[in-house]
Amino acid sequence: MRVIAAADDSGSIKEVICSRGTDTSVQKATQPQSVATFAESSRKERILQMCRDDTQIYAMRANGDLCIYAIDTLEEVKRLKGLGKGNSISLFVGLDGYCYTCTDKGEVSVADPENISKEPVRFQIKGDISSFVMNQYREGVFAFGGKETDLQVIKLHEPKEDIFKNLKISVVFKAKNLKNDHLDLRQPVWPTCISFLESPKDIVRVVLTTRYGQVRTYDSEKGRKPVINHKLSEHPLITMNVLNSSEIVCSDTHVTTSKFDFIRGKLLGKYAGAVGSIQSIYNYEDSLLCTGGLDRYVRVFDLDSREQVAKVYVGTQISSVILLEDDEDDDDEPSLDPESKRKLNDDENDELWEQLEKKKSKKSKGKTVV
């Protein structure tokens, strides 16, 4: 398998090539084929977020530069200087093919990766922002939230319109806080990770995590308050990945990475092993989960069984991970047509019977008659 990790200490990208069963913490276990360093820089220019498309890796650096790397060689092919002007908390490629980034102060920038000389689109959203995401089912729709900034869903442009020509911000949904607690105190608000759920047109369905260890869901058909509100952790939840319409994987600031059914409010299990906070998780084709964080290990787990399938020490704290390839992808046998399968089975059966006949013959010759 092939994993890339953003090295927080050096500002570089670590590329890990390994197979299933690799574990650098066990001397006699399988070791990685290679752990290589690319895109070396400095801690002041460390990578804050990474994302990918089919051919390129996008990295947002602490100095505000957007760097684009070839996915095969990890060589820098483009750099857009000064795209972000603060602490970037979000980076993704939208359905329109443009690159979106947002700072913790709510400064959103949109760049065209195919034409970096084009002046980026910039606009401001209000609040202390921790999460800014796109609706993967509706072009032009986005959501954000943060410290004392409750969930808001906004539309930036109509589908198939170009944001560079038709930016028009309108509020689609604005969440309302839960009622005061049993002491009649206002409940604090701090969304940390937000994700859209699939829904009919003109209906907003969202799941999010909070700095207070909660998992909440919203459905605009049922009002503005959370439909579901579960307490998952005593620690802040800082990463989240939606698996399906009822399950997520998320991690907190302690050591826990959990699989959680947010409909039933049931903890389904934990991905064990970390001895520090997990800063980044990556879902690879709904089969593997890749994690990286403060303990300087890249770990890969089977998403369903939660068993660890690879563990590699990279020597640096990790801010972002992406699993690019799985070695099992290349190990799949080519499919055979029914006639070929039948012939193969017949040949195997003939060989098996031949071996049994030989063994039977040897036993007969070895018998002594008294």
mmCIF file of C-alpha atoms in Angstrom, residues 89-305:
data_model
loop_
_atom_site.group_PDB
_atom_site.id
_atom_site.type_symbol
_atom_site.label_atom_id
_atom_site.label_comp_id
_atom_site.label_asym_id
_atom_site.label_seq_id
_atom_site.Cartn_x
_atom_site.Cartn_y
_atom_site.Cartn_z
ATOM 1 C CA ILE A 89 -8.824 24.896 8.742
ATOM 2 C CA SER A 90 -10.265 23.504 5.508
ATOM 3 C CA LEU A 91 -9.114 22.471 2.028
ATOM 4 C CA PHE A 92 -11.071 20.597 -0.630
ATOM 5 C CA VAL A 93 -11.719 20.406 -4.357
ATOM 6 C CA GLY A 94 -15.347 21.292 -5.056
ATOM 7 C CA LEU A 95 -17.749 19.668 -7.485
ATOM 8 C CA ASP A 96 -16.903 22.511 -9.865
ATOM 9 C CA GLY A 97 -13.217 21.510 -9.886
ATOM 10 C CA TYR A 98 -12.097 24.624 -8.011
ATOM 11 C CA CYS A 99 -9.973 24.531 -4.871
ATOM 12 C CA TYR A 100 -11.589 25.936 -1.699
ATOM 13 C CA THR A 101 -9.816 26.907 1.507
ATOM 14 C CA CYS A 102 -11.029 28.637 4.672
ATOM 15 C CA THR A 103 -9.179 30.132 7.656
ATOM 16 C CA ASP A 104 -10.222 30.068 11.299
ATOM 17 C CA LYS A 105 -11.230 33.726 10.906
ATOM 18 C CA GLY A 106 -13.725 32.885 8.168
ATOM 19 C CA GLU A 107 -11.720 34.069 5.159
ATOM 20 C CA VAL A 108 -12.706 31.824 2.230
ATOM 21 C CA SER A 109 -10.603 31.697 -0.937
ATOM 22 C CA VAL A 110 -11.430 29.894 -4.174
ATOM 23 C CA ALA A 111 -8.733 29.144 -6.768
ATOM 24 C CA ASP A 112 -8.743 27.574 -10.210
ATOM 25 C CA PRO A 113 -6.007 24.879 -10.164
ATOM 26 C CA GLU A 114 -5.982 24.808 -13.961
ATOM 27 C CA ASN A 115 -5.212 28.526 -14.137
ATOM 28 C CA ILE A 116 -3.328 29.703 -11.059
ATOM 29 C CA SER A 117 -2.739 33.113 -12.624
ATOM 30 C CA LYS A 118 -6.478 33.807 -12.346
ATOM 31 C CA GLU A 119 -7.276 36.059 -9.393
ATOM 32 C CA PRO A 120 -8.886 33.947 -6.617
ATOM 33 C CA VAL A 121 -12.427 34.620 -5.431
ATOM 34 C CA ARG A 122 -12.421 35.756 -1.799
ATOM 35 C CA PHE A 123 -15.248 36.376 0.660
ATOM 36 C CA GLN A 124 -15.840 36.481 4.415
ATOM 37 C CA ILE A 125 -18.091 34.386 6.629
ATOM 38 C CA LYS A 126 -18.790 35.552 10.167
ATOM 39 C CA GLY A 127 -17.503 33.810 13.240
ATOM 40 C CA ASP A 128 -14.628 31.868 14.730
ATOM 41 C CA ILE A 129 -14.623 28.984 12.239
ATOM 42 C CA SER A 130 -13.563 25.368 12.868
ATOM 43 C CA SER A 131 -15.158 23.666 9.861
ATOM 44 C CA PHE A 132 -16.071 24.706 6.309
ATOM 45 C CA VAL A 133 -17.265 21.949 3.969
ATOM 46 C CA MET A 134 -19.053 21.434 0.678
ATOM 47 C CA ASN A 135 -22.256 19.530 0.051
ATOM 48 C CA GLN A 136 -21.030 16.624 -2.049
ATOM 49 C CA TYR A 137 -24.590 16.074 -3.328
ATOM 50 C CA ARG A 138 -25.454 19.685 -4.300
ATOM 51 C CA GLU A 139 -23.116 21.915 -6.255
ATOM 52 C CA GLY A 140 -22.801 25.404 -4.816
ATOM 53 C CA VAL A 141 -23.987 24.516 -1.284
ATOM 54 C CA PHE A 142 -21.643 24.680 1.725
ATOM 55 C CA ALA A 143 -21.765 24.580 5.528
ATOM 56 C CA PHE A 144 -19.690 26.061 8.328
ATOM 57 C CA GLY A 145 -19.526 26.373 12.099
ATOM 58 C CA GLY A 146 -17.130 26.976 14.969
ATOM 59 C CA LYS A 147 -16.663 28.435 18.429
ATOM 60 C CA GLU A 148 -20.010 30.017 19.357
ATOM 61 C CA THR A 149 -20.871 29.867 15.658
ATOM 62 C CA ASP A 150 -23.666 27.346 15.240
ATOM 63 C CA LEU A 151 -24.181 25.388 12.028
ATOM 64 C CA GLN A 152 -25.071 27.425 8.946
ATOM 65 C CA VAL A 153 -25.697 26.151 5.423
ATOM 66 C CA ILE A 154 -25.162 28.649 2.606
ATOM 67 C CA LYS A 155 -25.463 28.714 -1.166
ATOM 68 C CA LEU A 156 -22.687 30.477 -3.085
ATOM 69 C CA HIS A 157 -23.976 29.989 -6.613
ATOM 70 C CA GLU A 158 -26.564 28.077 -8.603
ATOM 71 C CA PRO A 159 -25.645 24.649 -10.028
ATOM 72 C CA LYS A 160 -23.663 24.836 -13.271
ATOM 73 C CA GLU A 161 -22.953 28.527 -12.695
ATOM 74 C CA ASP A 162 -19.352 29.686 -12.286
ATOM 75 C CA ILE A 163 -18.489 31.064 -8.853
ATOM 76 C CA PHE A 164 -15.904 33.327 -10.497
ATOM 77 C CA LYS A 165 -18.731 35.055 -12.354
ATOM 78 C CA ASN A 166 -21.823 34.574 -10.191
ATOM 79 C CA LEU A 167 -20.903 34.600 -6.491
ATOM 80 C CA LYS A 168 -24.076 35.306 -4.538
ATOM 81 C CA ILE A 169 -24.207 34.233 -0.898
ATOM 82 C CA SER A 170 -27.578 33.232 0.568
ATOM 83 C CA VAL A 171 -28.446 31.392 3.797
ATOM 84 C CA VAL A 172 -30.161 28.038 3.250
ATOM 85 C CA PHE A 173 -30.330 26.812 6.849
ATOM 86 C CA LYS A 174 -29.358 28.226 10.218
ATOM 87 C CA ALA A 175 -29.315 25.923 13.233
ATOM 88 C CA LYS A 176 -30.893 26.786 16.545
ATOM 89 C CA ASN A 177 -29.369 25.819 19.881
ATOM 90 C CA LEU A 178 -30.896 23.307 22.254
ATOM 91 C CA LYS A 179 -32.938 24.607 25.164
ATOM 92 C CA ASN A 180 -31.117 25.584 28.364
ATOM 93 C CA ASP A 181 -29.861 22.796 30.601
ATOM 94 C CA HIS A 182 -31.403 21.703 33.918
ATOM 95 C CA LEU A 183 -29.710 24.667 35.646
ATOM 96 C CA ASP A 184 -31.260 26.988 33.040
ATOM 97 C CA LEU A 185 -27.815 27.736 31.631
ATOM 98 C CA ARG A 186 -27.258 28.285 27.931
ATOM 99 C CA GLN A 187 -25.619 25.299 26.245
ATOM 100 C CA PRO A 188 -22.283 26.162 24.583
ATOM 101 C CA VAL A 189 -21.927 25.759 20.808
ATOM 102 C CA TRP A 190 -18.791 24.643 18.967
ATOM 103 C CA PRO A 191 -19.075 22.462 15.836
ATOM 104 C CA THR A 192 -15.696 20.989 14.883
ATOM 105 C CA CYS A 193 -16.423 18.686 11.921
ATOM 106 C CA ILE A 194 -19.427 18.873 9.597
ATOM 107 C CA SER A 195 -20.650 16.559 6.848
ATOM 108 C CA PHE A 196 -23.743 16.525 4.658
ATOM 109 C CA LEU A 197 -25.958 13.449 4.497
ATOM 110 C CA GLU A 198 -27.813 12.467 1.351
ATOM 111 C CA SER A 199 -31.262 14.060 1.225
ATOM 112 C CA PRO A 200 -34.052 15.051 -1.187
ATOM 113 C CA LYS A 201 -33.711 18.345 -3.006
ATOM 114 C CA ASP A 202 -34.244 21.474 -0.869
ATOM 115 C CA ILE A 203 -33.875 19.479 2.363
ATOM 116 C CA VAL A 204 -30.768 19.835 4.529
ATOM 117 C CA ARG A 205 -29.470 16.850 6.478
ATOM 118 C CA VAL A 206 -26.198 17.202 8.345
ATOM 119 C CA VAL A 207 -24.163 15.310 10.932
ATOM 120 C CA LEU A 208 -21.504 17.068 12.986
ATOM 121 C CA THR A 209 -19.195 16.648 15.950
ATOM 122 C CA THR A 210 -18.508 19.234 18.641
ATOM 123 C CA ARG A 211 -15.714 20.437 20.867
ATOM 124 C CA TYR A 212 -17.797 19.109 23.761
ATOM 125 C CA GLY A 213 -17.674 15.476 22.614
ATOM 126 C CA GLN A 214 -21.152 15.442 21.069
ATOM 127 C CA VAL A 215 -22.444 13.994 17.803
ATOM 128 C CA ARG A 216 -25.455 15.864 16.419
ATOM 129 C CA THR A 217 -27.688 15.512 13.378
ATOM 130 C CA TYR A 218 -29.925 18.126 11.769
ATOM 131 C CA ASP A 219 -32.881 17.751 9.416
ATOM 132 C CA SER A 220 -34.460 20.913 8.013
ATOM 133 C CA GLU A 221 -37.776 19.047 7.600
ATOM 134 C CA LYS A 222 -37.941 18.645 11.377
ATOM 135 C CA GLY A 223 -36.850 22.115 12.429
ATOM 136 C CA ARG A 224 -33.679 24.004 13.224
ATOM 137 C CA LYS A 225 -32.685 22.269 16.458
ATOM 138 C CA PRO A 226 -30.632 19.045 16.516
ATOM 139 C CA VAL A 227 -32.756 15.987 15.806
ATOM 140 C CA ILE A 228 -30.215 13.751 17.529
ATOM 141 C CA ASN A 229 -27.694 14.760 20.197
ATOM 142 C CA HIS A 230 -25.414 12.065 21.643
ATOM 143 C CA LYS A 231 -22.503 12.431 24.038
ATOM 144 C CA LEU A 232 -19.716 10.254 22.619
ATOM 145 C CA SER A 233 -16.591 11.471 24.425
ATOM 146 C CA GLU A 234 -15.495 13.514 27.412
ATOM 147 C CA HIS A 235 -12.860 15.046 25.142
ATOM 148 C CA PRO A 236 -13.220 17.346 22.101
ATOM 149 C CA LEU A 237 -13.944 15.527 18.837
ATOM 150 C CA ILE A 238 -11.588 16.812 16.129
ATOM 151 C CA THR A 239 -11.921 14.494 13.109
ATOM 152 C CA MET A 240 -14.906 12.795 11.463
ATOM 153 C CA ASN A 241 -15.624 10.703 8.402
ATOM 154 C CA VAL A 242 -19.126 9.595 7.397
ATOM 155 C CA LEU A 243 -19.333 5.924 6.397
ATOM 156 C CA ASN A 244 -23.022 5.697 5.520
ATOM 157 C CA SER A 245 -26.412 7.106 6.496
ATOM 158 C CA SER A 246 -26.022 6.025 10.125
ATOM 159 C CA GLU A 247 -22.324 5.503 10.943
ATOM 160 C CA ILE A 248 -19.267 7.698 11.371
ATOM 161 C CA VAL A 249 -15.641 7.315 12.398
ATOM 162 C CA CYS A 250 -14.241 10.105 14.566
ATOM 163 C CA SER A 251 -11.334 10.841 16.901
ATOM 164 C CA ASP A 252 -10.879 13.026 19.968
ATOM 165 C CA THR A 253 -8.004 15.002 21.461
ATOM 166 C CA HIS A 254 -7.092 12.098 23.745
ATOM 167 C CA VAL A 255 -6.251 8.723 22.125
ATOM 168 C CA THR A 256 -9.625 7.419 20.990
ATOM 169 C CA THR A 257 -10.723 6.751 17.422
ATOM 170 C CA SER A 258 -14.276 5.396 17.409
ATOM 171 C CA LYS A 259 -16.834 3.916 15.071
ATOM 172 C CA PHE A 260 -20.236 5.230 16.087
ATOM 173 C CA ASP A 261 -23.852 4.652 15.054
ATOM 174 C CA PHE A 262 -25.289 8.142 15.443
ATOM 175 C CA ILE A 263 -28.876 7.023 14.778
ATOM 176 C CA ARG A 264 -28.965 4.496 17.621
ATOM 177 C CA GLY A 265 -26.414 6.329 19.745
ATOM 178 C CA LYS A 266 -24.307 3.178 19.930
ATOM 179 C CA LEU A 267 -20.530 2.879 20.080
ATOM 180 C CA LEU A 268 -19.660 0.145 17.560
ATOM 181 C CA GLY A 269 -15.991 -0.159 18.483
ATOM 182 C CA LYS A 270 -12.601 1.530 18.667
ATOM 183 C CA TYR A 271 -9.508 1.546 16.470
ATOM 184 C CA ALA A 272 -6.917 0.898 19.156
ATOM 185 C CA GLY A 273 -3.200 1.548 19.398
ATOM 186 C CA ALA A 274 -2.662 5.303 19.382
ATOM 187 C CA VAL A 275 -0.809 6.852 22.326
ATOM 188 C CA GLY A 276 -1.522 10.434 21.289
ATOM 189 C CA SER A 277 -4.242 12.419 19.618
ATOM 190 C CA ILE A 278 -5.165 11.378 16.078
ATOM 191 C CA GLN A 279 -5.091 14.510 13.917
ATOM 192 C CA SER A 280 -6.201 13.032 10.588
ATOM 193 C CA ILE A 281 -8.251 10.067 9.363
ATOM 194 C CA TYR A 282 -8.795 8.887 5.790
ATOM 195 C CA ASN A 283 -11.416 6.449 4.539
ATOM 196 C CA TYR A 284 -10.056 4.418 1.621
ATOM 197 C CA GLU A 285 -12.872 3.061 -0.546
ATOM 198 C CA ASP A 286 -14.959 2.094 2.509
ATOM 199 C CA SER A 287 -12.551 -0.765 3.237
ATOM 200 C CA LEU A 288 -9.549 0.707 5.078
ATOM 201 C CA LEU A 289 -9.070 3.501 7.604
ATOM 202 C CA CYS A 290 -5.759 5.353 7.685
ATOM 203 C CA THR A 291 -4.827 7.462 10.732
ATOM 204 C CA GLY A 292 -1.979 9.755 11.735
ATOM 205 C CA GLY A 293 -1.278 12.009 14.682
ATOM 206 C CA LEU A 294 0.972 13.036 17.521
ATOM 207 C CA ASP A 295 2.600 9.657 18.226
ATOM 208 C CA ARG A 296 4.367 9.760 14.810
ATOM 209 C CA TYR A 297 2.838 6.523 13.509
ATOM 210 C CA VAL A 298 0.823 5.949 10.371
ATOM 211 C CA ARG A 299 -1.706 3.206 11.050
ATOM 212 C CA VAL A 300 -4.030 1.416 8.654
ATOM 213 C CA PHE A 301 -7.037 -0.552 9.897
ATOM 214 C CA ASP A 302 -9.643 -2.776 8.335
ATOM 215 C CA LEU A 303 -12.672 -0.516 8.508
ATOM 216 C CA ASP A 304 -15.161 -3.270 9.391
ATOM 217 C CA SER A 305 -13.187 -5.578 11.694
#
